[in-house]
Amino acid sequence: FDALTELYTSLAAKHYFYGAWKRHCQYRESHVALAYEQLDDWAGAQAAYERAQTKARGGVLPFSESEYCLWETRWVEATRRLQSWDMLLDLGLHESLPEIELDAGWRVWDWNERGAQVRQLLKAAPTEFASSARARFYEAFLALSRGAGGTGSGSKSADFQRMCKEGIRACLQQWNDLPAVGTPAHTTLLHMFQLMVELGDASNIYASLSTTKADNLEAKSGDLKSVLQTWRERLPNNSDPINIWSDLIAWRQHVFKAINDVYVPFISQQQQQKADDGDGESSTPAPASKGTQKNKASRKGGESNGDSDAASKEDSKANGNNGTNNSVLTSYAYRGYHEMAWIINRFAHVARLHGLVDVCINSLTRIYTLPNIEIQEAFLKLREQAKCYYHRPDELQSGLDVISNTNLMYFSQPQKAEFFTLKGQFLAKLSKLDEANHAFATGIQFDLASHKAWAAWGRYNDERFCNNMPDTTGA
């Protein structure tokens, strides 16, 4: 039985795995936890596995070793799906589990500062993991961070290339071990191939960063644009496991941080040069006054204010009459942060589609830590946040507050139309029908070509008429 379930695990054949365990397990707690997993209710599964382990440790359940192992391993998987990496990091640290600690540290740590610790964990890891493509990938990234790839000496570059080749070879060997018919395990392996390919792209990025200076920032940023645009187009499917998305986001944010470490210091140099030239005096008060007005006008919407302020700063830089060249260079210098905001929004969107609303909201809050984001990303962040609240009846008012307290001045007409459409949907769910009707009408006035606004207004009126046919207002 253990060999059979291990085979199902290696093939990622989860339904066969669940079926085998439901026939074999002895306790109701295991049935309940596995049922939660089948429903993709990872929070329920995590809680069920915790209860089972608590009862076993308390002597309530005379468990078997294999079933307790099931509870432990599936609890770890549920915690991974819930993106509780701090919890897993503590588990790996206290239980001396290098593989779990590396997996969690990949999302949590700054690997430039933890390089020595990561190398020790790689040495302490089991032989099976140490020879895997994942371990080769970690080693290659550490080598790249130390100045290998296209940025270091010949020997360092050769080490980096060797690690990349070993990682690709390990992926090919694992691919060859899988059946010819496609399985979910192929998806995970394809993701590993993608990471190895992007590792090569990252070596070109690091090489460009090593030669970037203030006077060639625009040209070097342009060189990175093609690579980063390719990365935007090379994403997993929305239906792929959330851990694949999480892994990709963690990897790219390590690279974006390296870009920020090089580019952001140029901003202070540009500001100093601008001050010396006397170009910034007339335009400096404008952003501050706008931010002050917004904070006074909508003090309750603290969450949305952060995004509105970021958007206003971006807009004032882009449209200021003075210091245009410096503003353009500043936008180049913030490229790493713009890419971070973009990828976080995409991850949050996929998390919401997977029903992981808490993961979505927690991811969106990370955007507040970025010093500069584009207006489009501020809009997407607020839209995703509002949609999260829309699926929680107890938090409908919170979602409505997020929309109502957002300063729409810097958004485009279609974006304003979408915001008012969302506002109408929230008001309709709160049974504020006349206000909802007015919000839908306002949204259409902002953009008469918005099919989403027209469709939402039509559905609203259809439901209103069906619920109260004597009232022909909806018809």
Tab-separated table of C-alpha atoms in Angstrom:
chain	number	residue	atom	x	y	z
A	1	PHE	CA	0.000	0.000	0.000
A	2	ASP	CA	2.763	2.462	0.872
A	3	ALA	CA	4.453	1.814	-2.482
A	4	LEU	CA	1.144	2.355	-4.304
A	5	THR	CA	0.407	5.689	-2.613
A	6	GLU	CA	3.990	6.815	-3.181
A	7	LEU	CA	3.544	6.056	-6.886
A	8	TYR	CA	0.335	8.079	-6.972
A	9	THR	CA	2.135	10.956	-5.233
A	10	SER	CA	5.034	10.920	-7.722
A	11	LEU	CA	2.525	11.043	-10.612
A	12	ALA	CA	0.474	13.747	-8.834
A	13	ALA	CA	-2.545	11.468	-9.366
A	14	LYS	CA	-4.378	12.990	-6.439
A	15	HIS	CA	-7.788	11.384	-6.943
A	16	TYR	CA	-6.277	7.886	-7.090
A	17	PHE	CA	-4.322	8.840	-3.967
A	18	TYR	CA	-7.474	9.975	-2.169
A	19	GLY	CA	-9.370	6.861	-3.218
A	20	ALA	CA	-6.633	4.516	-2.039
A	21	TRP	CA	-6.419	6.202	1.349
A	22	LYS	CA	-10.182	6.312	1.847
A	23	ARG	CA	-10.280	2.539	1.465
A	24	HIS	CA	-7.283	2.045	3.736
A	25	CYS	CA	-7.580	4.649	6.529
A	26	GLN	CA	-9.042	3.605	9.876
A	27	TYR	CA	-10.380	6.849	11.309
A	28	ARG	CA	-13.166	9.238	10.419
A	29	GLU	CA	-10.782	12.183	10.847
A	30	SER	CA	-8.781	11.012	7.839
A	31	HIS	CA	-11.927	10.701	5.710
A	32	VAL	CA	-13.012	14.225	6.640
A	33	ALA	CA	-9.606	15.768	5.926
A	34	LEU	CA	-9.283	13.999	2.566
A	35	ALA	CA	-12.793	15.136	1.620
A	36	TYR	CA	-11.813	18.745	2.334
A	37	GLU	CA	-8.796	18.310	0.065
A	38	GLN	CA	-10.930	16.930	-2.742
A	39	LEU	CA	-13.102	20.032	-2.470
A	40	ASP	CA	-9.986	22.253	-2.560
A	41	ASP	CA	-10.911	23.551	0.890
A	42	TRP	CA	-7.340	23.723	2.136
A	43	ALA	CA	-8.156	25.656	5.290
A	44	GLY	CA	-10.659	22.983	6.308
A	45	ALA	CA	-8.177	20.232	5.453
A	46	GLN	CA	-5.431	21.875	7.473
A	47	ALA	CA	-7.708	22.195	10.512
A	48	ALA	CA	-8.871	18.572	10.163
A	49	TYR	CA	-5.314	17.247	10.039
A	50	GLU	CA	-4.421	19.340	13.073
A	51	ARG	CA	-7.338	17.902	15.028
A	52	ALA	CA	-6.360	14.360	14.074
A	53	GLN	CA	-2.754	14.873	15.204
A	54	THR	CA	-3.914	16.487	18.451
A	55	LYS	CA	-6.156	13.513	19.249
A	56	ALA	CA	-3.358	11.083	18.387
A	57	ARG	CA	-0.851	12.844	20.652
A	58	GLY	CA	-3.454	12.913	23.430
A	59	GLY	CA	-3.994	9.175	23.199
A	60	VAL	CA	-7.582	9.454	21.925
A	61	LEU	CA	-6.764	7.755	18.604
A	62	PRO	CA	-4.600	4.579	18.610
A	63	PHE	CA	-3.124	5.596	15.263
A	64	SER	CA	-0.915	3.629	12.919
A	65	GLU	CA	2.437	4.974	11.761
A	66	SER	CA	1.408	5.254	8.102
A	67	GLU	CA	-1.798	7.149	8.924
A	68	TYR	CA	-0.020	9.588	11.229
A	69	CYS	CA	2.522	10.134	8.441
A	70	LEU	CA	-0.417	10.937	6.151
A	71	TRP	CA	-1.667	13.561	8.591
A	72	GLU	CA	1.763	15.178	8.807
A	73	THR	CA	2.588	15.246	5.102
A	74	ARG	CA	-0.857	16.414	4.012
A	75	TRP	CA	-0.880	19.112	6.691
A	76	VAL	CA	2.350	20.433	5.188
A	77	GLU	CA	0.782	20.392	1.708
A	78	ALA	CA	-2.327	22.212	2.945
A	79	THR	CA	-0.148	24.825	4.639
A	80	ARG	CA	1.772	25.289	1.404
A	81	ARG	CA	-1.458	25.821	-0.513
A	82	LEU	CA	-2.506	28.437	2.028
A	83	GLN	CA	0.853	30.202	1.537
A	84	SER	CA	1.631	30.093	5.277
A	85	TRP	CA	5.373	30.136	4.682
A	86	ASP	CA	6.309	31.626	8.058
A	87	MET	CA	4.643	28.667	9.752
A	88	LEU	CA	6.506	26.206	7.534
A	89	LEU	CA	9.769	28.044	8.104
A	90	ASP	CA	9.365	27.584	11.855
A	91	LEU	CA	8.492	23.921	11.339
A	92	GLY	CA	11.574	23.310	9.213
A	93	LEU	CA	13.781	25.132	11.692
A	94	HIS	CA	12.558	23.377	14.841
A	95	GLU	CA	12.165	19.907	13.328
A	96	SER	CA	15.431	20.079	11.315
A	97	LEU	CA	13.756	19.622	7.942
A	98	PRO	CA	16.097	21.320	5.432
A	99	GLU	CA	13.876	20.749	2.413
A	100	ILE	CA	10.865	22.459	4.004
A	101	GLU	CA	13.036	25.239	5.409
A	102	LEU	CA	14.506	25.901	1.957
A	103	ASP	CA	11.071	25.882	0.341
A	104	ALA	CA	9.730	28.407	2.846
A	105	GLY	CA	12.924	30.461	2.946
A	106	TRP	CA	12.762	30.819	-0.833
A	107	ARG	CA	9.585	32.891	-0.346
A	108	VAL	CA	10.561	34.684	2.863
A	109	TRP	CA	14.313	35.325	2.979
A	110	ASP	CA	16.607	37.736	1.231
A	111	TRP	CA	18.940	35.134	-0.241
A	112	ASN	CA	21.775	37.602	-0.707
A	113	GLU	CA	21.944	37.926	3.067
A	114	ARG	CA	21.279	34.235	3.799
A	115	GLY	CA	23.670	32.686	1.297
A	116	ALA	CA	25.810	30.884	3.871
A	117	GLN	CA	22.755	29.492	5.664
A	118	VAL	CA	21.240	28.270	2.386
A	119	ARG	CA	24.447	26.445	1.463
A	120	GLN	CA	24.456	24.702	4.835
A	121	LEU	CA	20.842	23.619	4.334
A	122	LEU	CA	21.644	22.273	0.882
A	123	LYS	CA	24.465	20.205	2.357
A	124	ALA	CA	22.207	18.926	5.143
A	125	ALA	CA	19.363	18.015	2.785
A	126	PRO	CA	18.626	14.344	1.971
A	127	THR	CA	20.584	12.866	-0.920
A	128	GLU	CA	17.479	12.539	-3.068
A	129	PHE	CA	16.805	16.278	-2.794
A	130	ALA	CA	20.465	17.304	-3.060
A	131	SER	CA	20.686	15.661	-6.497
A	132	SER	CA	17.392	17.101	-7.756
A	133	ALA	CA	16.824	19.875	-10.280
A	134	ARG	CA	15.471	22.090	-7.502
A	135	ALA	CA	18.752	21.890	-5.575
A	136	ARG	CA	20.717	22.658	-8.766
A	137	PHE	CA	18.467	25.662	-9.332
A	138	TYR	CA	19.107	27.000	-5.820
A	139	GLU	CA	22.869	26.545	-6.246
A	140	ALA	CA	22.852	28.270	-9.629
A	141	PHE	CA	20.922	31.228	-8.225
A	142	LEU	CA	23.359	31.560	-5.343
A	143	ALA	CA	26.212	31.523	-7.842
A	144	LEU	CA	24.454	34.173	-9.909
A	145	SER	CA	23.938	36.352	-6.825
A	146	ARG	CA	27.650	36.078	-5.988
A	147	GLY	CA	28.593	37.485	-9.381
A	148	ALA	CA	28.634	34.454	-11.643
A	149	GLY	CA	26.620	34.192	-14.840
A	150	GLY	CA	27.652	36.956	-17.181
A	151	THR	CA	28.955	39.221	-14.415
A	152	GLY	CA	31.820	37.351	-12.779
A	153	SER	CA	35.170	35.856	-13.626
A	154	GLY	CA	35.608	33.027	-16.097
A	155	SER	CA	35.660	30.332	-13.422
A	156	LYS	CA	32.527	31.665	-11.712
A	157	SER	CA	30.715	31.896	-15.035
A	158	ALA	CA	31.756	28.335	-15.873
A	159	ASP	CA	30.410	27.121	-12.489
A	160	PHE	CA	27.106	28.843	-13.145
A	161	GLN	CA	26.786	27.315	-16.618
A	162	ARG	CA	27.664	23.883	-15.229
A	163	MET	CA	24.965	24.133	-12.541
A	164	CYS	CA	22.380	25.183	-15.121
A	165	LYS	CA	23.258	22.234	-17.345
A	166	GLU	CA	23.090	19.833	-14.399
A	167	GLY	CA	19.673	21.213	-13.487
A	168	ILE	CA	18.350	20.787	-17.024
A	169	ARG	CA	19.823	17.272	-17.166
A	170	ALA	CA	18.052	16.379	-13.902
A	171	CYS	CA	14.770	17.707	-15.338
A	172	LEU	CA	15.207	15.598	-18.469
A	173	GLN	CA	15.934	12.491	-16.435
A	174	GLN	CA	12.818	13.044	-14.354
A	175	TRP	CA	10.774	13.673	-17.498
A	176	ASN	CA	12.035	10.412	-18.966
A	177	ASP	CA	10.901	8.578	-15.814
A	178	LEU	CA	7.321	9.770	-16.243
A	179	PRO	CA	4.772	7.945	-18.418
A	180	ALA	CA	4.431	8.902	-22.075
A	181	VAL	CA	0.831	9.931	-21.360
A	182	GLY	CA	0.547	13.373	-19.817
A	183	THR	CA	0.030	13.526	-16.049
A	184	PRO	CA	-0.229	16.393	-13.545
A	185	ALA	CA	3.391	15.636	-12.628
A	186	HIS	CA	4.396	16.859	-16.091
A	187	THR	CA	2.993	20.298	-15.216
A	188	THR	CA	5.263	20.612	-12.186
A	189	LEU	CA	8.235	19.515	-14.247
A	190	LEU	CA	7.433	21.988	-17.023
A	191	HIS	CA	7.452	24.691	-14.371
A	192	MET	CA	10.947	23.561	-13.346
A	193	PHE	CA	12.057	23.791	-16.976
A	194	GLN	CA	10.696	27.337	-17.089
A	195	LEU	CA	12.703	28.321	-14.016
A	196	MET	CA	15.890	26.967	-15.612
A	197	VAL	CA	15.198	28.950	-18.795
A	198	GLU	CA	14.537	32.128	-16.827
A	199	LEU	CA	17.735	31.542	-14.898
A	200	GLY	CA	19.559	32.029	-18.185
A	201	ASP	CA	17.555	35.209	-18.817
A	202	ALA	CA	18.468	36.413	-15.339
A	203	SER	CA	22.180	36.017	-16.072
A	204	ASN	CA	21.744	38.542	-18.905
A	205	ILE	CA	19.867	40.877	-16.531
A	206	TYR	CA	22.633	40.671	-13.938
A	207	ALA	CA	25.237	41.316	-16.648
A	208	SER	CA	23.331	44.436	-17.692
A	209	LEU	CA	23.033	45.606	-14.077
A	210	SER	CA	26.780	45.299	-13.551
A	211	THR	CA	27.419	47.915	-16.263
A	212	THR	CA	24.508	50.254	-15.478
A	213	LYS	CA	25.316	53.853	-14.571
A	214	ALA	CA	23.296	57.018	-14.186
A	215	ASP	CA	24.196	58.256	-17.674
A	216	ASN	CA	23.135	55.026	-19.424
A	217	LEU	CA	20.153	54.151	-17.216
A	218	GLU	CA	17.605	54.759	-19.963
A	219	ALA	CA	19.444	52.565	-22.475
A	220	LYS	CA	20.034	49.747	-19.982
A	221	SER	CA	16.420	49.873	-18.816
A	222	GLY	CA	15.383	49.515	-22.427
A	223	ASP	CA	17.560	46.407	-22.706
A	224	LEU	CA	15.742	44.853	-19.757
A	225	LYS	CA	12.324	45.757	-21.112
A	226	SER	CA	12.273	43.014	-23.763
A	227	VAL	CA	13.233	40.318	-21.219
A	228	LEU	CA	10.716	41.523	-18.631
A	229	GLN	CA	7.980	41.764	-21.264
A	230	THR	CA	8.693	38.154	-22.242
A	231	TRP	CA	8.367	37.175	-18.588
A	232	ARG	CA	4.980	38.889	-18.418
A	233	GLU	CA	3.786	36.747	-21.302
A	234	ARG	CA	5.289	33.531	-19.884
A	235	LEU	CA	2.949	32.684	-17.033
A	236	PRO	CA	1.383	29.442	-15.790
A	237	ASN	CA	-2.239	28.653	-16.556
A	238	ASN	CA	-4.803	30.009	-14.132
A	239	SER	CA	-5.795	26.425	-13.352
A	240	ASP	CA	-2.267	25.373	-12.374
A	241	PRO	CA	-1.618	24.723	-8.652
A	242	ILE	CA	-1.171	27.878	-6.622
A	243	ASN	CA	2.238	26.666	-5.429
A	244	ILE	CA	3.540	26.863	-9.004
A	245	TRP	CA	2.437	30.489	-9.147
A	246	SER	CA	3.903	31.188	-5.716
A	247	ASP	CA	7.243	29.668	-6.697
A	248	LEU	CA	7.426	31.720	-9.898
A	249	ILE	CA	6.506	34.948	-8.082
A	250	ALA	CA	9.182	34.298	-5.420
A	251	TRP	CA	11.834	33.667	-8.079
A	252	ARG	CA	11.013	36.773	-10.087
A	253	GLN	CA	10.867	38.980	-7.031
A	254	HIS	CA	14.441	37.971	-6.184
A	255	VAL	CA	15.447	39.233	-9.636
A	256	PHE	CA	13.329	42.391	-9.346
A	257	LYS	CA	14.976	43.141	-6.012
A	258	ALA	CA	18.385	42.925	-7.677
A	259	ILE	CA	17.154	45.448	-10.258
A	260	ASN	CA	15.909	47.766	-7.501
A	261	ASP	CA	19.210	47.532	-5.624
A	262	VAL	CA	20.980	48.930	-8.694
A	263	TYR	CA	18.390	51.322	-10.105
A	264	VAL	CA	16.824	52.965	-7.048
A	265	PRO	CA	20.010	54.730	-5.829
A	266	PHE	CA	19.992	56.675	-9.108
A	267	ILE	CA	16.765	58.376	-8.013
A	268	SER	CA	18.467	60.286	-5.191
A	269	GLN	CA	21.229	61.271	-7.604
A	270	GLN	CA	18.645	62.600	-10.059
A	271	GLN	CA	16.828	64.479	-7.313
A	272	GLN	CA	20.072	66.034	-6.146
A	273	GLN	CA	20.917	67.051	-9.700
A	274	LYS	CA	17.419	68.462	-10.123
A	275	ALA	CA	17.781	70.490	-6.920
A	276	ASP	CA	21.147	71.800	-8.039
A	277	ASP	CA	19.734	72.884	-11.377
A	278	GLY	CA	16.741	74.543	-9.706
A	279	ASP	CA	14.268	72.655	-11.893
A	280	GLY	CA	12.150	71.073	-9.195
A	281	GLU	CA	11.161	74.029	-7.021
A	282	SER	CA	7.947	74.926	-8.849
A	283	SER	CA	6.651	71.370	-9.179
A	284	THR	CA	7.579	70.011	-5.739
A	285	PRO	CA	4.525	71.289	-3.763
A	286	ALA	CA	1.948	69.890	-6.192
A	287	PRO	CA	2.137	66.190	-5.285
A	288	ALA	CA	2.237	66.978	-1.566
A	289	SER	CA	-0.848	69.178	-1.770
A	290	LYS	CA	-2.743	66.516	-3.722
A	291	GLY	CA	-1.840	63.846	-1.208
A	292	THR	CA	-2.872	66.136	1.661
A	293	GLN	CA	-6.224	66.881	0.035
A	294	LYS	CA	-6.925	63.189	-0.515
A	295	ASN	CA	-6.016	62.282	3.042
A	296	LYS	CA	-8.366	64.962	4.383
A	297	ALA	CA	-11.185	64.097	1.969
A	298	SER	CA	-11.190	60.332	2.589
A	299	ARG	CA	-9.494	59.612	5.881
A	300	LYS	CA	-11.632	56.517	6.416
A	301	GLY	CA	-10.377	54.811	3.275
A	302	GLY	CA	-6.859	54.329	4.555
A	303	GLU	CA	-6.274	51.266	2.449
A	304	SER	CA	-7.388	52.793	-0.827
A	305	ASN	CA	-5.622	56.069	-0.054
A	306	GLY	CA	-2.271	54.332	-0.241
A	307	ASP	CA	-2.928	53.281	-3.812
A	308	SER	CA	-4.454	56.616	-4.778
A	309	ASP	CA	-1.448	58.461	-3.400
A	310	ALA	CA	0.884	56.161	-5.292
A	311	ALA	CA	-1.113	56.745	-8.445
A	312	SER	CA	-1.084	60.519	-7.959
A	313	LYS	CA	2.667	60.512	-7.495
A	314	GLU	CA	3.065	58.543	-10.693
A	315	ASP	CA	0.711	60.886	-12.531
A	316	SER	CA	2.379	64.042	-11.272
A	317	LYS	CA	5.762	62.740	-12.347
A	318	ALA	CA	4.520	61.754	-15.779
A	319	ASN	CA	2.611	64.993	-16.489
A	320	GLY	CA	4.636	67.655	-14.726
A	321	ASN	CA	5.592	70.650	-16.845
A	322	ASN	CA	9.046	70.871	-15.275
A	323	GLY	CA	11.729	68.240	-14.960
A	324	THR	CA	10.224	65.962	-17.619
A	325	ASN	CA	13.501	64.238	-18.400
A	326	ASN	CA	14.145	63.533	-14.732
A	327	SER	CA	10.613	62.145	-14.393
A	328	VAL	CA	11.183	59.780	-17.296
A	329	LEU	CA	14.457	58.589	-15.811
A	330	THR	CA	12.749	58.122	-12.448
A	331	SER	CA	10.135	55.876	-14.070
A	332	TYR	CA	12.989	53.787	-15.471
A	333	ALA	CA	14.602	53.613	-12.045
A	334	TYR	CA	11.381	52.236	-10.542
A	335	ARG	CA	11.068	49.489	-13.164
A	336	GLY	CA	11.741	46.727	-10.646
A	337	TYR	CA	8.945	47.948	-8.374
A	338	HIS	CA	6.559	48.247	-11.324
A	339	GLU	CA	7.246	44.626	-12.253
A	340	MET	CA	6.726	43.555	-8.641
A	341	ALA	CA	3.321	45.258	-8.528
A	342	TRP	CA	2.331	43.662	-11.837
A	343	ILE	CA	3.228	40.106	-10.804
A	344	ILE	CA	1.655	40.477	-7.332
A	345	ASN	CA	-1.623	41.570	-8.911
A	346	ARG	CA	-1.594	38.569	-11.248
A	347	PHE	CA	-0.889	36.187	-8.387
A	348	ALA	CA	-3.663	37.729	-6.269
A	349	HIS	CA	-6.098	37.349	-9.163
A	350	VAL	CA	-5.278	33.637	-9.558
A	351	ALA	CA	-5.501	33.089	-5.790
A	352	ARG	CA	-9.005	34.557	-5.799
A	353	LEU	CA	-10.002	32.290	-8.705
A	354	HIS	CA	-8.770	29.330	-6.638
A	355	GLY	CA	-10.990	30.407	-3.749
A	356	LEU	CA	-8.035	31.488	-1.600
A	357	VAL	CA	-9.499	34.851	-0.646
A	358	ASP	CA	-7.227	35.371	2.377
A	359	VAL	CA	-4.176	34.628	0.232
A	360	CYS	CA	-5.403	37.162	-2.319
A	361	ILE	CA	-5.922	39.908	0.262
A	362	ASN	CA	-2.598	39.229	1.992
A	363	SER	CA	-0.786	39.402	-1.346
A	364	LEU	CA	-2.448	42.680	-2.280
A	365	THR	CA	-1.373	44.292	0.998
A	366	ARG	CA	2.250	43.783	-0.062
A	367	ILE	CA	1.725	46.381	-2.779
A	368	TYR	CA	1.479	49.014	-0.022
A	369	THR	CA	5.160	48.405	0.762
A	370	LEU	CA	6.241	49.442	-2.755
A	371	PRO	CA	7.332	53.090	-3.004
A	372	ASN	CA	6.037	53.562	-6.542
A	373	ILE	CA	3.432	51.777	-8.686
A	374	GLU	CA	1.753	52.520	-11.995
A	375	ILE	CA	-1.828	53.796	-12.110
A	376	GLN	CA	-3.007	50.659	-13.907
A	377	GLU	CA	-1.631	48.464	-11.125
A	378	ALA	CA	-3.283	50.620	-8.455
A	379	PHE	CA	-6.580	50.126	-10.283
A	380	LEU	CA	-6.140	46.343	-10.586
A	381	LYS	CA	-5.176	46.083	-6.921
A	382	LEU	CA	-8.292	47.912	-5.764
A	383	ARG	CA	-10.515	45.919	-8.121
A	384	GLU	CA	-9.211	42.583	-6.865
A	385	GLN	CA	-9.556	43.703	-3.255
A	386	ALA	CA	-13.158	44.763	-3.819
A	387	LYS	CA	-13.985	41.450	-5.541
A	388	CYS	CA	-12.590	39.573	-2.549
A	389	TYR	CA	-14.970	41.398	-0.234
A	390	TYR	CA	-17.829	40.804	-2.688
A	391	HIS	CA	-17.643	37.061	-2.045
A	392	ARG	CA	-17.865	37.545	1.727
A	393	PRO	CA	-21.355	38.589	2.878
A	394	ASP	CA	-20.045	39.839	6.217
A	395	GLU	CA	-17.576	42.190	4.537
A	396	LEU	CA	-19.741	43.731	1.821
A	397	GLN	CA	-19.709	47.094	3.583
A	398	SER	CA	-15.897	47.004	3.807
A	399	GLY	CA	-15.700	46.417	0.068
A	400	LEU	CA	-18.106	49.256	-0.604
A	401	ASP	CA	-15.997	51.539	1.595
A	402	VAL	CA	-12.870	50.638	-0.399
A	403	ILE	CA	-14.623	51.671	-3.628
A	404	SER	CA	-16.309	54.782	-2.227
A	405	ASN	CA	-13.149	56.141	-0.586
A	406	THR	CA	-10.973	55.734	-3.672
A	407	ASN	CA	-9.986	58.924	-5.475
A	408	LEU	CA	-10.848	58.227	-9.122
A	409	MET	CA	-9.285	61.422	-10.454
A	410	TYR	CA	-6.256	59.693	-11.954
A	411	PHE	CA	-8.064	56.725	-13.501
A	412	SER	CA	-9.235	56.509	-17.119
A	413	GLN	CA	-12.887	56.667	-18.133
A	414	PRO	CA	-13.227	52.860	-18.633
A	415	GLN	CA	-11.643	52.311	-15.217
A	416	LYS	CA	-14.074	54.753	-13.607
A	417	ALA	CA	-16.938	52.956	-15.337
A	418	GLU	CA	-15.775	49.619	-13.924
A	419	PHE	CA	-15.480	51.061	-10.424
A	420	PHE	CA	-19.020	52.423	-10.499
A	421	THR	CA	-20.259	49.094	-11.876
A	422	LEU	CA	-18.634	47.331	-8.931
A	423	LYS	CA	-20.187	49.874	-6.600
A	424	GLY	CA	-23.599	49.118	-8.070
A	425	GLN	CA	-23.096	45.382	-7.552
A	426	PHE	CA	-22.164	45.926	-3.909
A	427	LEU	CA	-25.149	48.213	-3.316
A	428	ALA	CA	-27.467	45.680	-4.962
A	429	LYS	CA	-26.224	42.926	-2.643
A	430	LEU	CA	-26.792	45.262	0.304
A	431	SER	CA	-30.394	45.754	-0.950
A	432	LYS	CA	-29.837	49.462	-1.615
A	433	LEU	CA	-31.631	49.214	-4.949
A	434	ASP	CA	-32.109	52.867	-5.894
A	435	GLU	CA	-28.482	53.697	-5.058
A	436	ALA	CA	-27.342	50.661	-7.027
A	437	ASN	CA	-29.354	51.742	-10.067
A	438	HIS	CA	-27.806	55.199	-9.891
A	439	ALA	CA	-24.289	53.724	-9.631
A	440	PHE	CA	-24.845	51.528	-12.700
A	441	ALA	CA	-26.145	54.505	-14.677
A	442	THR	CA	-23.162	56.624	-13.620
A	443	GLY	CA	-20.751	53.928	-14.738
A	444	ILE	CA	-22.310	53.792	-18.200
A	445	GLN	CA	-22.127	57.573	-18.477
A	446	PHE	CA	-18.367	57.383	-17.948
A	447	ASP	CA	-17.969	54.841	-20.765
A	448	LEU	CA	-20.891	54.190	-23.082
A	449	ALA	CA	-18.919	51.395	-24.806
A	450	SER	CA	-18.346	49.408	-21.596
A	451	HIS	CA	-19.961	46.028	-22.225
A	452	LYS	CA	-19.325	45.022	-18.592
A	453	ALA	CA	-21.294	48.011	-17.303
A	454	TRP	CA	-24.222	47.418	-19.650
A	455	ALA	CA	-24.313	43.672	-18.876
A	456	ALA	CA	-24.156	44.244	-15.102
A	457	TRP	CA	-26.926	46.855	-15.266
A	458	GLY	CA	-29.040	44.503	-17.380
A	459	ARG	CA	-28.607	41.614	-14.925
A	460	TYR	CA	-29.447	43.907	-12.035
A	461	ASN	CA	-32.690	45.089	-13.643
A	462	ASP	CA	-33.627	41.558	-14.696
A	463	GLU	CA	-33.212	40.257	-11.143
A	464	ARG	CA	-35.111	43.231	-9.759
A	465	PHE	CA	-38.025	42.599	-12.125
A	466	CYS	CA	-38.070	38.834	-11.490
A	467	ASN	CA	-38.157	39.399	-7.734
A	468	ASN	CA	-41.039	41.882	-7.963
A	469	MET	CA	-42.949	41.528	-11.248
A	470	PRO	CA	-45.779	43.961	-10.393
A	471	ASP	CA	-43.118	46.672	-10.310
A	472	THR	CA	-42.228	47.289	-13.951
A	473	THR	CA	-39.290	49.580	-13.149
A	474	GLY	CA	-36.770	46.811	-13.786
A	475	ALA	CA	-38.403	45.832	-17.060
